[in-house]
PDB file of C-alpha atoms in Angstrom:
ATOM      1  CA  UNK A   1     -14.596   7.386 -13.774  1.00 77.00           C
ATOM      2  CA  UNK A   2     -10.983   8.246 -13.832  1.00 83.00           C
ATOM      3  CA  UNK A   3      -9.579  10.693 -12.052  1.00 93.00           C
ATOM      4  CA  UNK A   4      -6.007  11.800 -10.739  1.00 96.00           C
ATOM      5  CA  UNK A   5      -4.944  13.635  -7.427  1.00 96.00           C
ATOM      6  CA  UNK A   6      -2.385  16.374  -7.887  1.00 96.00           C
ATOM      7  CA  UNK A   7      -0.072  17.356  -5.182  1.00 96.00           C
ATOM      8  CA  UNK A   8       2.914  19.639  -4.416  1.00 96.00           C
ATOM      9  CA  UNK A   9       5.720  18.202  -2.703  1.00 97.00           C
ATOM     10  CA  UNK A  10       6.614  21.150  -1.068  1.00 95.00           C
ATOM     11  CA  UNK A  11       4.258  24.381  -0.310  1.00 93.00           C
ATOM     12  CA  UNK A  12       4.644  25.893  -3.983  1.00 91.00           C
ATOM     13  CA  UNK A  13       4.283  24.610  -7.621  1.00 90.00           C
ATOM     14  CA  UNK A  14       8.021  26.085  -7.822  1.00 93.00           C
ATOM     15  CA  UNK A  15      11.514  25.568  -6.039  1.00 94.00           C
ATOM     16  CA  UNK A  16      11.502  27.624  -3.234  1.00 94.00           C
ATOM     17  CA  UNK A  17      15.001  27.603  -1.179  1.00 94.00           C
ATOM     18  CA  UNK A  18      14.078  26.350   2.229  1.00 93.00           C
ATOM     19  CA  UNK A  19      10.597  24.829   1.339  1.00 95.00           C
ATOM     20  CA  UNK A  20       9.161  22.466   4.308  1.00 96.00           C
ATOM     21  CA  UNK A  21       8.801  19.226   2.209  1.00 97.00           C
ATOM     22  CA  UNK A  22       6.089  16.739   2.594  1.00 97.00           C
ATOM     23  CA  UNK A  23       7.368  13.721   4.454  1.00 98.00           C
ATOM     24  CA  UNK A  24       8.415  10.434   3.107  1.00 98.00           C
ATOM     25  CA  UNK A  25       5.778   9.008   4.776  1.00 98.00           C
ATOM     26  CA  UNK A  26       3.283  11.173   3.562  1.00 98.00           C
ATOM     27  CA  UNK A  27       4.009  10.562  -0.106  1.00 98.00           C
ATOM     28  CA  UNK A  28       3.633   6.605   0.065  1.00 98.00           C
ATOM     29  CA  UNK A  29       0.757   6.775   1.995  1.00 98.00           C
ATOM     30  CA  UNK A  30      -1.208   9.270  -0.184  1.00 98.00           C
ATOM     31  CA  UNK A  31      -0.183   6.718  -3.406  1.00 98.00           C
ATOM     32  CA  UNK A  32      -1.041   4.179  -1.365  1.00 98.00           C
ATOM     33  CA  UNK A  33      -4.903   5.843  -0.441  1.00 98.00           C
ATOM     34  CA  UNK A  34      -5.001   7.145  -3.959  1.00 98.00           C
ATOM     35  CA  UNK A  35      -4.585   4.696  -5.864  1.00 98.00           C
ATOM     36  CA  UNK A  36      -7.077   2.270  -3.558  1.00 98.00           C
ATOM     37  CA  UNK A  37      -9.669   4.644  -4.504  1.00 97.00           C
ATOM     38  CA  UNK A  38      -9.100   3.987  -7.718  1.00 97.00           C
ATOM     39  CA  UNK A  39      -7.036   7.434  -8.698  1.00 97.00           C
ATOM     40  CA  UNK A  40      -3.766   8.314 -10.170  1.00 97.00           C
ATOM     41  CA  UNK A  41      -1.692  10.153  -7.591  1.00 97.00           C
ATOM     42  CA  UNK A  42       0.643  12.352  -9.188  1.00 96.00           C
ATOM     43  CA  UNK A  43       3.540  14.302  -7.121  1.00 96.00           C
ATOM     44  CA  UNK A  44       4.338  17.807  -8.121  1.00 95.00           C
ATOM     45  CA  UNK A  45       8.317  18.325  -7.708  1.00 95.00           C
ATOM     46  CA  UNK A  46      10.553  21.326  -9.042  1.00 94.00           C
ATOM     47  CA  UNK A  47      14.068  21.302 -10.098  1.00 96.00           C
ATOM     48  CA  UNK A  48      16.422  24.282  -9.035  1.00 96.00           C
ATOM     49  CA  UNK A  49      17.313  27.023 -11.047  1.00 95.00           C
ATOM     50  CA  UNK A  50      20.341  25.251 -11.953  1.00 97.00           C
ATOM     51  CA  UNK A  51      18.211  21.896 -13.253  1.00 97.00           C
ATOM     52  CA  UNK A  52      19.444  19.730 -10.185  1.00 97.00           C
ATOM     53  CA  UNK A  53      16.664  18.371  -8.008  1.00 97.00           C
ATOM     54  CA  UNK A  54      17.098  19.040  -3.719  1.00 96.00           C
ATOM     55  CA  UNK A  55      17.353  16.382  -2.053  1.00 97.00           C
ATOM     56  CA  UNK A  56      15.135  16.361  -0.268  1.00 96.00           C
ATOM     57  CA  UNK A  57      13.231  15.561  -3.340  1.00 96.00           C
ATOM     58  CA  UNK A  58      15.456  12.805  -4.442  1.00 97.00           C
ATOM     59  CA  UNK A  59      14.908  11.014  -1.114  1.00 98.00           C
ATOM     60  CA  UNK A  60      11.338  10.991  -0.911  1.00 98.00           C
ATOM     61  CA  UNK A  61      10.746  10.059  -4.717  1.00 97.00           C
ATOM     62  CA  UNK A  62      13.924   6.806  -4.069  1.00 98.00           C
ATOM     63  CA  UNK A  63      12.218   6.266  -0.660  1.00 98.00           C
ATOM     64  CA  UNK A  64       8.589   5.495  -2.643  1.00 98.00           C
ATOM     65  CA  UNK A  65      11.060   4.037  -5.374  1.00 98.00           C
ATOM     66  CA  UNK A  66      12.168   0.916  -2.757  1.00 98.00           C
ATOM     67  CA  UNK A  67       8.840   0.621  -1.544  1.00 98.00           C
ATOM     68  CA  UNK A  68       7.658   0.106  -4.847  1.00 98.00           C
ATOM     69  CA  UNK A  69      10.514  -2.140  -6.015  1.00 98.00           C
ATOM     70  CA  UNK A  70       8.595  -4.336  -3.732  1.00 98.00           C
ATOM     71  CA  UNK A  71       5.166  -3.926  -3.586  1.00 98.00           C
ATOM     72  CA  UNK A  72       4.186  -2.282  -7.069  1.00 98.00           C
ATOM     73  CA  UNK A  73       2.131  -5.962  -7.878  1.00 97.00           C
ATOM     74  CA  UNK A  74      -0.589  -4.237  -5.820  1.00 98.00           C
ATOM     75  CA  UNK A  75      -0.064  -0.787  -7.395  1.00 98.00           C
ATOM     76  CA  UNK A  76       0.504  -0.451 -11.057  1.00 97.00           C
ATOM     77  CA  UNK A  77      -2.306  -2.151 -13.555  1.00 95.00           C
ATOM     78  CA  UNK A  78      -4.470  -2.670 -10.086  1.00 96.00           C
ATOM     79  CA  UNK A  79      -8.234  -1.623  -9.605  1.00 96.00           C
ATOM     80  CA  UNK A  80     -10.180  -0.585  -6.726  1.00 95.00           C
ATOM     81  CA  UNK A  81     -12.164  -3.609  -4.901  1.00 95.00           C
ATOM     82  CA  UNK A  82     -15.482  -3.230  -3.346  1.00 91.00           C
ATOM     83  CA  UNK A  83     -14.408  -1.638  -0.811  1.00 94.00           C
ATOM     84  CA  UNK A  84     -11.227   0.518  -0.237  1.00 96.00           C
ATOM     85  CA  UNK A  85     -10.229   0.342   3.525  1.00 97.00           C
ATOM     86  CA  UNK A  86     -11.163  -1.324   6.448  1.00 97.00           C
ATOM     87  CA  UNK A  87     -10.152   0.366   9.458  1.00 96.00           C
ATOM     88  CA  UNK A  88      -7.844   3.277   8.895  1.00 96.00           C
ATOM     89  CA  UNK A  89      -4.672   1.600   8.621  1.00 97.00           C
ATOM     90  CA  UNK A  90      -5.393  -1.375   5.962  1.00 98.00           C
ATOM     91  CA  UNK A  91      -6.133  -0.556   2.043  1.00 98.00           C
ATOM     92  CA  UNK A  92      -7.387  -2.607  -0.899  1.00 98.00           C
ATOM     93  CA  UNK A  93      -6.790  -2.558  -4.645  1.00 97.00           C
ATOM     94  CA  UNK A  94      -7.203  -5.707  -7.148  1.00 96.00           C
ATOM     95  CA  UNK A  95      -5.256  -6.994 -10.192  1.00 95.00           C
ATOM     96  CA  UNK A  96      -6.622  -6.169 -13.232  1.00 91.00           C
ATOM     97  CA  UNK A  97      -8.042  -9.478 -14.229  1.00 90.00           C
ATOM     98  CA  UNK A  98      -9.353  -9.561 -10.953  1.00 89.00           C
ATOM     99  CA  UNK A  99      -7.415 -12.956  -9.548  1.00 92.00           C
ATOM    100  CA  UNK A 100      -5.598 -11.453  -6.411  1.00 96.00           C
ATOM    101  CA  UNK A 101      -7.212  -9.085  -4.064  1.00 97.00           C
ATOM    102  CA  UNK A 102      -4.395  -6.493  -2.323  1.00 98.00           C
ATOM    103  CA  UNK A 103      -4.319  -5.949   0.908  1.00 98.00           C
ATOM    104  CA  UNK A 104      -2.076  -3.249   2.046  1.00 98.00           C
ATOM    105  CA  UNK A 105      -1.310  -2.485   6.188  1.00 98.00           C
ATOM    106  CA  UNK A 106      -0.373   1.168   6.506  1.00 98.00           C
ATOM    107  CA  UNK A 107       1.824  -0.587   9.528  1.00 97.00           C
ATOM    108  CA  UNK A 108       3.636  -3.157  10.436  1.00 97.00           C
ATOM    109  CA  UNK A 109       0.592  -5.645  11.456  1.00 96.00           C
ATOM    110  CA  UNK A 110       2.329  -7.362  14.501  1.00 96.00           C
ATOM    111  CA  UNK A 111       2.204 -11.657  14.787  1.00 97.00           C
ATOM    112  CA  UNK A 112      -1.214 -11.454  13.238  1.00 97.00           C
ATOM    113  CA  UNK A 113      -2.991  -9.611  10.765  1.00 97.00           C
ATOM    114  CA  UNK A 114      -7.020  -9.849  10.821  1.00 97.00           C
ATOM    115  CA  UNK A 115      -9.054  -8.738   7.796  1.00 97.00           C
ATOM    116  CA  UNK A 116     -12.750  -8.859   8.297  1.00 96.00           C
ATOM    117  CA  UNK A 117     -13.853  -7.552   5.230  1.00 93.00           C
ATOM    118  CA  UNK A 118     -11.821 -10.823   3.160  1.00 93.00           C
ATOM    119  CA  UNK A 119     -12.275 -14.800   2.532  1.00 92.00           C
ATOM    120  CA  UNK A 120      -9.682 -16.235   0.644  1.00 94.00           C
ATOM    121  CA  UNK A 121     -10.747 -18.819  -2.229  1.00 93.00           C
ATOM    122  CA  UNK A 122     -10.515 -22.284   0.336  1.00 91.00           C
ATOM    123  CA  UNK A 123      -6.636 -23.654  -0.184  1.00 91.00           C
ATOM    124  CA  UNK A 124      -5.409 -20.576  -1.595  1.00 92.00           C
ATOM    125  CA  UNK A 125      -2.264 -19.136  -0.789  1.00 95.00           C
ATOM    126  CA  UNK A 126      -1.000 -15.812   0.636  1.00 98.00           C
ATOM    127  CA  UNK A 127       2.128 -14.176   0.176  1.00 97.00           C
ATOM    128  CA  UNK A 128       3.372 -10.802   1.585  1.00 98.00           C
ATOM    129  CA  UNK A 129       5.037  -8.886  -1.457  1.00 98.00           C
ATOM    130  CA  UNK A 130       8.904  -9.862  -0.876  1.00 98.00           C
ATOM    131  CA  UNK A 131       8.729 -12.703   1.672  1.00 97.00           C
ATOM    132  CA  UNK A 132       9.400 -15.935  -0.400  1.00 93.00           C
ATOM    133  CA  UNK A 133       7.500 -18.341   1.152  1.00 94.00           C
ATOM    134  CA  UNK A 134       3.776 -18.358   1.728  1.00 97.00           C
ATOM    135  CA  UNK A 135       1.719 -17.274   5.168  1.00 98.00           C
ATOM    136  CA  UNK A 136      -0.538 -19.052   7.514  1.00 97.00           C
ATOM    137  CA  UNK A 137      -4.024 -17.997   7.593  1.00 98.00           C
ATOM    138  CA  UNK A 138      -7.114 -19.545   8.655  1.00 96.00           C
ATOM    139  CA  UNK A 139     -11.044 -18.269   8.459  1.00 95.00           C
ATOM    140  CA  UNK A 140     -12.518 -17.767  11.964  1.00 94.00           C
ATOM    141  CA  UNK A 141     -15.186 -15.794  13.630  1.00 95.00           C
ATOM    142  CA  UNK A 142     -12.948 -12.881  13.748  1.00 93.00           C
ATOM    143  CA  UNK A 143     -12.601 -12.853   9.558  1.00 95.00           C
ATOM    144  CA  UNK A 144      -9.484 -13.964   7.445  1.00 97.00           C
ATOM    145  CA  UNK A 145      -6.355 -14.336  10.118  1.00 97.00           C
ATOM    146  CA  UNK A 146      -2.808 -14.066   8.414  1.00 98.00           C
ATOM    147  CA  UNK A 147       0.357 -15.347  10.877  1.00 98.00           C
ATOM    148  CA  UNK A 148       3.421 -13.475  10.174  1.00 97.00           C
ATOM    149  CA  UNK A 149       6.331 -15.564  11.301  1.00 97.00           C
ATOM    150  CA  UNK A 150       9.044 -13.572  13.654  1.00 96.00           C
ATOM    151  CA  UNK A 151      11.621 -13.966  11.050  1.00 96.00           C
ATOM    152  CA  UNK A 152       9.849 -11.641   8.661  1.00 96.00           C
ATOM    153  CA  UNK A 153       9.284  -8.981  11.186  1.00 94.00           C
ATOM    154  CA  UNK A 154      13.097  -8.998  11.776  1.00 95.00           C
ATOM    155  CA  UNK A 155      13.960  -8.679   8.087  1.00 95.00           C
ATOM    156  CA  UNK A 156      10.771  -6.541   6.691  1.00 97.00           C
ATOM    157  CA  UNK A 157      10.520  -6.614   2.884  1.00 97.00           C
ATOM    158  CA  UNK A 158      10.265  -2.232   3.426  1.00 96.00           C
ATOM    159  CA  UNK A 159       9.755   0.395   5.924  1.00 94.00           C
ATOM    160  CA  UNK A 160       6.216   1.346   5.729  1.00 96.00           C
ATOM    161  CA  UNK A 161       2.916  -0.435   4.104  1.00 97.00           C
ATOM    162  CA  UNK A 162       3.432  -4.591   3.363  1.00 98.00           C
ATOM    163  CA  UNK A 163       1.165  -5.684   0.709  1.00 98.00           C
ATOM    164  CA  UNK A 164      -0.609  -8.973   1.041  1.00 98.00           C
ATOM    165  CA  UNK A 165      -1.489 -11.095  -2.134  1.00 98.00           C
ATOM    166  CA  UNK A 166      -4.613 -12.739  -1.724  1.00 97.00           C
ATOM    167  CA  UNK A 167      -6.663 -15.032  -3.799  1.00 94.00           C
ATOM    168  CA  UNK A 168      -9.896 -13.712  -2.476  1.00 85.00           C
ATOM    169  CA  UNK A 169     -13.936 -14.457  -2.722  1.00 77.00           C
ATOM    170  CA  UNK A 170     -16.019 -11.252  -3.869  1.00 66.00           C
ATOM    171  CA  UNK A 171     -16.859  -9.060  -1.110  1.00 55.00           C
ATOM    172  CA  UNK A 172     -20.480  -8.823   0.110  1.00 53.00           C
ATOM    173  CA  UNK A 173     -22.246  -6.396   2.372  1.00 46.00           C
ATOM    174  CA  UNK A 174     -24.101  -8.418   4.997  1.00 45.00           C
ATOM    175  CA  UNK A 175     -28.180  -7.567   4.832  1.00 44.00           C
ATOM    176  CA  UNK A 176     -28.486  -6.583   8.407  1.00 41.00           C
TER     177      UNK A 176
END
């Protein structure tokens, strides 16, 4: 069933001089869980009373703006898979027609990033959203292993959340 999670940016539905501001941080990652779960997130900003926006609205909204300039492949038109996290720092969505799975780390993942919950189709490729060329990755006992080269970690395709494209097998529970 659809639904949509409304929030305020700052602590009232109105401009209030002064206002403590949700975080940049904050905002991405609540699209980011939202929209996993299958929701609509939708962000709650005021203008001033003379029409202008602060700006500390301006940089959060440009600030999810990048990120999405990116990564919106595993945002926008996307479903939720069958299951919507694994761990607390790793979230799923999956293209409409249901060809890529999305894998999303909340944080950078390091050299490697291990996804239990995942088998790619055998020979398929996977790409982190704004990194040219495709990963490593093999299946082991640990689940699906993705090598991130050091050149990518020293020129990240954003500052928070990297989206991996993967052309995945359905999910299924294990009976035991």
């Amino acid at each position: 069933m659809p639904w949509e999670a409304i929030e305020q940016l700052g602590t009232d539905w109105a401009y209030t001089p002064n206002d403590n501001y949700k975080s940049k941080e904050w905002v991405l990652g609540t699209l980011i869980d939202v929209v996993a779960k299958g929701g609509n997130f939708m962000l709650g900003v005021s203008p001033m009373a003379n029409g202008k926006f602060p700006k500390e609205t301006i940089e959060r909204l440009e600030y999810a703006g990048a990120w999405l300039g990116v990564n919106s492949e595993g945002i926008y038109g996307t479903r939720p898979w069958n299951i919507f996290k694994e761990g607390e720092d790793l979230r799923f969505t999956r293209g409409k027609d249901g060809k890529y799975l999305y894998a999303i780390a909340m944080k950078w993942p390091g050299k490697t990033m291990v996804i239990r919950s995942v088998r790619p189709v055998e020979g398929s490729e996977i790409v982190m959203l704004g990194v040219k060329q495709p990963l490593q990755w093999r299946q082991d006992e640990q689940g699906l292993v993705i090598d991130i080269p050091q050149a990518i970690e020293q020129h990240k395709p954003c500052d928070q959340a990297y989206t991996f494209r993967i052309q995945a097998q359905p999910f299924r529970m294990s009976s035991g």
